[in-house]
Coordinates of N, CA, C and O in Angstrom, one line a residue:
M214 N 15.8 -18.2 20.3 CA 14.8 -18.7 19.4 C 15.6 -19.3 18.2 O 16.5 -18.7 17.6
E215 N 15.2 -20.5 17.8 CA 15.8 -21.1 16.7 C 15.4 -20.6 15.3 O 14.3 -19.9 15.2
F216 N 16.2 -20.8 14.3 CA 15.9 -20.3 13.0 C 14.8 -21.2 12.4 O 15.2 -22.3 11.9
S217 N 13.6 -20.8 12.4 CA 12.5 -21.6 11.8 C 11.5 -20.6 11.2 O 11.5 -19.4 11.5
I218 N 10.5 -21.2 10.5 CA 9.4 -20.3 10.0 C 8.6 -19.7 11.1 O 8.2 -18.5 11.0
F219 N 8.4 -20.4 12.2 CA 7.7 -19.9 13.3 C 8.5 -18.8 14.1 O 7.9 -17.8 14.6
G220 N 9.8 -18.9 14.1 CA 10.6 -17.9 14.7 C 10.5 -16.6 13.9 O 10.4 -15.5 14.4
I221 N 10.6 -16.8 12.6 CA 10.5 -15.6 11.7 C 9.1 -15.0 11.8 O 9.0 -13.7 11.9
L222 N 8.1 -15.8 11.9 CA 6.7 -15.2 12.0 C 6.6 -14.5 13.4 O 5.9 -13.5 13.5
A223 N 7.2 -15.0 14.4 CA 7.1 -14.4 15.7 C 7.8 -13.0 15.7 O 7.2 -12.0 16.3
V224 N 8.9 -12.9 15.1 CA 9.6 -11.6 15.0 C 8.8 -10.6 14.1 O 8.6 -9.5 14.5
V225 N 8.2 -11.1 13.0 CA 7.4 -10.2 12.2 C 6.2 -9.8 12.9 O 5.8 -8.6 12.8
L226 N 5.5 -10.6 13.7 CA 4.4 -10.3 14.5 C 4.7 -9.2 15.5 O 4.0 -8.3 15.7
E227 N 5.9 -9.4 16.2 CA 6.3 -8.3 17.1 C 6.6 -7.0 16.5 O 6.3 -6.0 17.0
L228 N 7.1 -7.1 15.2 CA 7.3 -5.8 14.5 C 6.0 -5.1 14.1 O 5.9 -3.9 14.3
F229 N 5.0 -5.9 13.7 CA 3.8 -5.2 13.2 C 2.7 -5.1 14.3 O 1.6 -4.6 14.0
R230 N 2.9 -5.7 15.5 CA 1.9 -5.6 16.5 C 1.3 -4.2 16.8 O 0.1 -4.1 16.9
P231 N 2.1 -3.2 16.9 CA 1.6 -1.9 17.2 C 0.7 -1.3 16.1 O -0.2 -0.5 16.4
I232 N 0.8 -1.7 14.9 CA 0.0 -1.1 13.8 C -1.1 -2.1 13.3 O -1.9 -1.7 12.4
L233 N -1.3 -3.2 14.0 CA -2.3 -4.2 13.5 C -3.7 -3.6 13.7 O -4.6 -3.7 12.8
L234 N -4.1 -3.0 14.8 CA -5.4 -2.5 15.0 C -5.7 -1.3 14.0 O -6.8 -1.3 13.4
P235 N -4.8 -0.3 13.9 CA -5.2 0.8 12.9 C -5.2 0.2 11.5 O -6.0 0.7 10.7
L236 N -4.4 -0.8 11.2 CA -4.4 -1.4 9.9 C -5.7 -2.1 9.6 O -6.3 -2.0 8.5
G237 N -6.2 -2.8 10.6 CA -7.5 -3.5 10.5 C -8.6 -2.5 10.3 O -9.6 -2.8 9.5
V238 N -8.6 -1.4 11.0 CA -9.7 -0.4 10.9 C -9.6 0.2 9.5 O -10.6 0.4 8.8
L239 N -8.4 0.5 9.0 CA -8.2 1.0 7.6 C -8.8 0.0 6.6 O -9.5 0.4 5.6
I240 N -8.5 -1.2 6.7 CA -8.9 -2.2 5.8 C -10.4 -2.4 5.8 O -11.1 -2.5 4.8
A241 N -11.0 -2.3 7.0 CA -12.5 -2.4 7.2 C -13.2 -1.2 6.5 O -14.2 -1.4 5.8
A242 N -12.6 0.0 6.7 CA -13.2 1.1 6.1 C -13.1 1.1 4.6 O -14.0 1.5 3.9
D243 N -11.9 0.6 4.1 CA -11.7 0.5 2.7 C -12.6 -0.5 2.0 O -13.1 -0.3 0.9
L244 N -12.9 -1.6 2.7 CA -13.8 -2.6 2.2 C -15.2 -2.1 2.1 O -16.0 -2.4 1.2
L245 N -15.6 -1.3 3.1 CA -16.9 -0.7 3.2 C -17.1 0.3 2.0 O -18.1 0.3 1.3
L246 N -16.1 1.1 1.8 CA -16.1 2.0 0.6 C -16.1 1.3 -0.7 O -16.8 1.7 -1.7
L247 N -15.4 0.2 -0.8 CA -15.3 -0.6 -2.0 C -16.7 -1.2 -2.3 O -17.2 -1.3 -3.4
A248 N -17.4 -1.6 -1.2 CA -18.8 -2.2 -1.4 C -19.7 -1.1 -1.9 O -20.6 -1.3 -2.8
I249 N -19.5 0.2 -1.5 CA -20.3 1.3 -2.0 C -20.0 1.5 -3.4 O -20.9 1.8 -4.3
V250 N -18.7 1.4 -3.8 CA -18.3 1.6 -5.2 C -18.9 0.6 -6.1 O -19.4 0.9 -7.2
I251 N -18.9 -0.7 -5.6 CA -19.5 -1.8 -6.4 C -21.0 -1.6 -6.6 O -21.6 -1.8 -7.6
G252 N -21.6 -1.1 -5.5 CA -23.1 -0.9 -5.6 C -23.5 0.3 -6.5 O -24.6 0.3 -7.1
R253 N -22.6 1.2 -6.7 CA -22.9 2.4 -7.6 C -22.1 2.3 -8.9 O -21.8 3.4 -9.5
H254 N -21.7 1.2 -9.4 CA -20.8 1.1 -10.5 C -21.4 1.7 -11.8 O -20.6 2.1 -12.7
R255 N -22.6 1.9 -11.9 CA -23.2 2.5 -13.2 C -23.0 4.0 -13.2 O -22.9 4.5 -14.3
R256 N -22.9 4.6 -12.1 CA -22.7 6.1 -12.1 C -21.2 6.5 -11.9 O -21.0 7.7 -11.7
L257 N -20.3 5.6 -12.0 CA -18.9 5.9 -11.8 C -18.1 5.9 -13.1 O -18.4 5.3 -14.0
N258 N -17.1 6.7 -13.0 CA -16.1 6.8 -14.1 C -14.9 5.9 -13.7 O -13.9 6.4 -13.1
V259 N -15.0 4.6 -14.0 CA -14.0 3.7 -13.5 C -12.6 3.9 -14.1 O -11.6 3.8 -13.4
A260 N -12.5 4.2 -15.4 CA -11.2 4.4 -16.0 C -10.5 5.5 -15.4 O -9.3 5.4 -15.0
R261 N -11.1 6.6 -15.1 CA -10.5 7.8 -14.5 C -10.1 7.5 -13.1 O -9.0 7.9 -12.6
G262 N -10.9 6.8 -12.4 CA -10.6 6.4 -11.0 C -9.4 5.5 -10.9 O -8.6 5.7 -10.0
L263 N -9.3 4.6 -11.8 CA -8.2 3.7 -11.8 C -6.9 4.4 -12.2 O -5.8 4.2 -11.5
R264 N -6.9 5.3 -13.1 CA -5.7 6.1 -13.5 C -5.3 7.0 -12.3 O -4.1 7.1 -12.1
T265 N -6.2 7.6 -11.7 CA -5.9 8.5 -10.6 C -5.3 7.7 -9.4 O -4.3 8.1 -8.8
A266 N -5.9 6.5 -9.1 CA -5.4 5.7 -8.0 C -4.0 5.1 -8.3 O -3.1 5.1 -7.5
A267 N -3.8 4.8 -9.6 CA -2.5 4.3 -10.0 C -1.5 5.3 -9.9 O -0.3 5.1 -9.5
G268 N -1.8 6.6 -10.3 CA -0.9 7.7 -10.2 C -0.5 8.0 -8.8 O 0.7 8.2 -8.5
I269 N -1.5 7.9 -7.9 CA -1.1 8.1 -6.5 C -0.3 7.0 -6.0 O 0.7 7.2 -5.2
G270 N -0.5 5.8 -6.4 CA 0.3 4.6 -6.0 C 1.7 4.8 -6.5 O 2.7 4.4 -5.7
V271 N 1.9 5.2 -7.7 CA 3.3 5.4 -8.3 C 4.0 6.4 -7.5 O 5.2 6.2 -7.1
V272 N 3.4 7.6 -7.2 CA 4.0 8.6 -6.4 C 4.4 8.2 -5.0 O 5.5 8.4 -4.6
L273 N 3.5 7.5 -4.4 CA 3.8 7.0 -3.0 C 4.8 5.9 -3.0 O 5.7 5.8 -2.1
G274 N 4.8 5.0 -4.1 CA 5.8 4.0 -4.2 C 7.2 4.5 -4.4 O 8.2 4.1 -3.8
L275 N 7.3 5.6 -5.3 CA 8.6 6.2 -5.5 C 9.1 6.9 -4.2 O 10.3 6.8 -3.8
A276 N 8.2 7.6 -3.5 CA 8.6 8.3 -2.3 C 9.0 7.3 -1.2 O 10.0 7.5 -0.5
A277 N 8.3 6.1 -1.1 CA 8.7 5.1 -0.2 C 10.1 4.5 -0.5 O 10.9 4.3 0.4
A278 N 10.3 4.2 -1.8 CA 11.6 3.6 -2.2 C 12.7 4.6 -1.9 O 13.8 4.1 -1.6
L279 N 12.5 5.9 -2.1 CA 13.6 6.8 -1.7 C 13.7 7.0 -0.2 O 14.8 7.4 0.2
Y280 N 12.7 6.8 0.5 CA 12.7 7.0 2.0 C 13.2 5.8 2.7 O 13.8 6.0 3.8
F281 N 13.1 4.6 2.2 CA 13.5 3.4 3.0 C 14.9 3.4 3.4 O 15.2 3.1 4.5
P282 N 15.9 3.8 2.5 CA 17.3 3.8 3.0 C 17.5 4.8 4.1 O 18.2 4.5 5.1
V283 N 16.9 5.9 4.0 CA 17.0 6.9 5.1 C 16.4 6.4 6.4 O 16.9 6.6 7.5
W284 N 15.3 5.7 6.3 CA 14.6 5.2 7.5 C 15.4 4.2 8.2 O 15.3 4.1 9.4
T285 N 16.2 3.4 7.5 CA 17.1 2.4 8.1 C 18.4 3.0 8.6 O 19.2 2.3 9.2
G286 N 18.6 4.3 8.4 CA 19.9 4.9 8.8 C 20.9 4.9 7.8 O 22.1 5.3 8.0
A287 N 20.6 4.4 6.6 CA 21.6 4.4 5.5 C 21.3 5.5 4.6 O 20.4 6.2 4.7
G288 N 22.2 5.6 3.6 CA 22.0 6.6 2.5 C 21.9 5.9 1.2 O 22.3 4.7 1.1
L289 N 21.5 6.6 0.2 CA 21.5 5.9 -1.2 C 22.9 5.5 -1.6 O 23.0 4.6 -2.4
T290 N 23.9 6.2 -1.1 CA 25.3 5.9 -1.5 C 25.7 4.6 -0.8 O 26.7 4.0 -1.3
Q291 N 25.1 4.1 0.2 CA 25.5 2.9 0.9 C 24.8 1.6 0.3 O 25.1 0.5 0.7
L292 N 24.0 1.8 -0.7 CA 23.4 0.6 -1.4 C 24.5 0.1 -2.4 O 24.9 0.8 -3.3
Q293 N 25.0 -1.1 -2.1 CA 26.1 -1.6 -2.9 C 25.9 -2.8 -3.8 O 26.5 -2.9 -4.8
S294 N 24.9 -3.6 -3.5 CA 24.7 -4.8 -4.3 C 23.4 -4.8 -5.0 O 22.5 -3.9 -4.7
L295 N 23.2 -5.7 -5.9 CA 22.0 -5.8 -6.7 C 20.8 -6.2 -5.7 O 19.7 -5.7 -5.9
V296 N 21.1 -7.0 -4.7 CA 20.1 -7.4 -3.8 C 19.6 -6.1 -3.0 O 18.3 -6.0 -2.8
D297 N 20.4 -5.2 -2.7 CA 20.0 -4.0 -2.0 C 19.0 -3.2 -2.9 O 18.0 -2.8 -2.4
Y298 N 19.4 -3.0 -4.1 CA 18.5 -2.3 -5.1 C 17.2 -3.0 -5.3 O 16.2 -2.4 -5.4
L299 N 17.3 -4.3 -5.5 CA 16.1 -5.1 -5.7 C 15.1 -5.0 -4.5 O 13.9 -5.0 -4.7
A300 N 15.7 -5.1 -3.3 CA 14.9 -5.0 -2.1 C 14.2 -3.6 -2.0 O 13.0 -3.5 -1.7
I301 N 14.9 -2.6 -2.3 CA 14.3 -1.2 -2.3 C 13.2 -1.1 -3.4 O 12.2 -0.5 -3.1
I302 N 13.5 -1.6 -4.6 CA 12.5 -1.5 -5.6 C 11.3 -2.3 -5.3 O 10.1 -1.9 -5.5
A303 N 11.5 -3.5 -4.8 CA 10.3 -4.4 -4.4 C 9.5 -3.7 -3.3 O 8.3 -3.8 -3.3
A304 N 10.2 -3.1 -2.3 CA 9.4 -2.4 -1.3 C 8.6 -1.3 -1.8 O 7.5 -1.0 -1.4
G305 N 9.2 -0.5 -2.7 CA 8.5 0.6 -3.3 C 7.3 0.1 -4.2 O 6.2 0.8 -4.1
V306 N 7.5 -0.9 -4.9 CA 6.4 -1.5 -5.7 C 5.3 -2.0 -4.8 O 4.1 -1.7 -5.0
G307 N 5.6 -2.6 -3.7 CA 4.6 -3.2 -2.8 C 3.9 -2.0 -2.1 O 2.6 -2.1 -2.0
I308 N 4.6 -1.0 -1.6 CA 3.9 0.1 -1.0 C 3.0 0.9 -2.0 O 1.9 1.3 -1.7
G309 N 3.5 1.0 -3.2 CA 2.7 1.7 -4.3 C 1.5 0.9 -4.6 O 0.4 1.5 -4.8
F310 N 1.6 -0.4 -4.7 CA 0.4 -1.2 -5.0 C -0.6 -1.1 -3.9 O -1.8 -1.0 -4.1
A311 N -0.1 -1.3 -2.7 CA -1.0 -1.2 -1.5 C -1.7 0.2 -1.4 O -2.9 0.2 -1.1
A312 N -0.9 1.2 -1.7 CA -1.5 2.6 -1.6 C -2.5 2.7 -2.7 O -3.6 3.3 -2.4
A313 N -2.3 2.3 -3.9 CA -3.3 2.4 -5.0 C -4.5 1.6 -4.6 O -5.6 2.1 -4.8
C314 N -4.4 0.4 -4.0 CA -5.6 -0.3 -3.6 C -6.3 0.3 -2.5 O -7.6 0.3 -2.5
A315 N -5.6 1.0 -1.6 CA -6.3 1.6 -0.5 C -7.0 2.9 -0.9 O -8.0 3.2 -0.3
V316 N -6.4 3.7 -1.8 CA -7.1 4.9 -2.2 C -8.1 4.8 -3.3 O -8.8 5.8 -3.6
Y317 N -8.2 3.6 -3.9 CA -9.1 3.5 -5.1 C -10.5 3.8 -4.7 O -11.2 4.6 -5.4
P318 N -11.1 3.2 -3.7 CA -12.5 3.4 -3.4 C -12.8 4.9 -3.1 O -13.8 5.4 -3.7
P319 N -12.1 5.6 -2.2 CA -12.4 7.0 -2.0 C -12.2 7.8 -3.2 O -13.0 8.7 -3.5
V320 N -11.2 7.6 -4.0 CA -11.0 8.3 -5.2 C -12.1 8.1 -6.2 O -12.6 9.0 -6.8
Q321 N -12.5 6.8 -6.3 CA -13.6 6.5 -7.2 C -14.9 7.2 -6.9 O -15.6 7.7 -7.7
L322 N -15.2 7.3 -5.6 CA -16.4 8.0 -5.1 C -16.3 9.5 -5.3 O -17.3 10.2 -5.6
L323 N -15.1 10.0 -5.2 CA -14.9 11.5 -5.4 C -15.0 11.8 -6.9 O -15.4 13.0 -7.3
L324 N -14.7 10.9 -7.8 CA -14.7 11.2 -9.3 C -15.9 10.7 -10.0 O -15.9 10.5 -11.2
R325 N -17.0 10.4 -9.2 CA -18.2 9.8 -9.9 C -18.8 10.9 -10.8 O -18.6 12.1 -10.7
K326 N -19.5 10.3 -11.8 CA -20.2 11.2 -12.8 C -21.3 12.0 -12.1 O -22.0 11.5 -11.3
T327 N -21.4 13.2 -12.5 CA -22.5 14.0 -12.0 C -23.7 13.8 -12.9 O -23.6 13.9 -14.1
A328 N -24.8 13.5 -12.3 CA -26.0 13.2 -13.1 C -26.8 14.4 -13.2 O -27.7 14.7 -13.6

């Protein structure tokens, strides 16, 4: 396979193919919950829900950033260049943001104001 954007996309698709269906189900369920959150926005404590979701995202992002080197068979001592550290930090930020977005609707519904 030649080095091209289509070759890279083919490799990435093969990497993510086993998790595409569960990921699609998770996204669909999350969008349904988000629609419920938007429909009930007057009875919700939005600031508290955002803070809680952001906190969960930060914790999961830090855990992912610490776990990624171990997952690849490396250790934290084997990170040698700035690019290695930036890649780990970027992956942790991405996982943290995605986790915060995914947990926001259920957290918001759990923290709604009691009338």
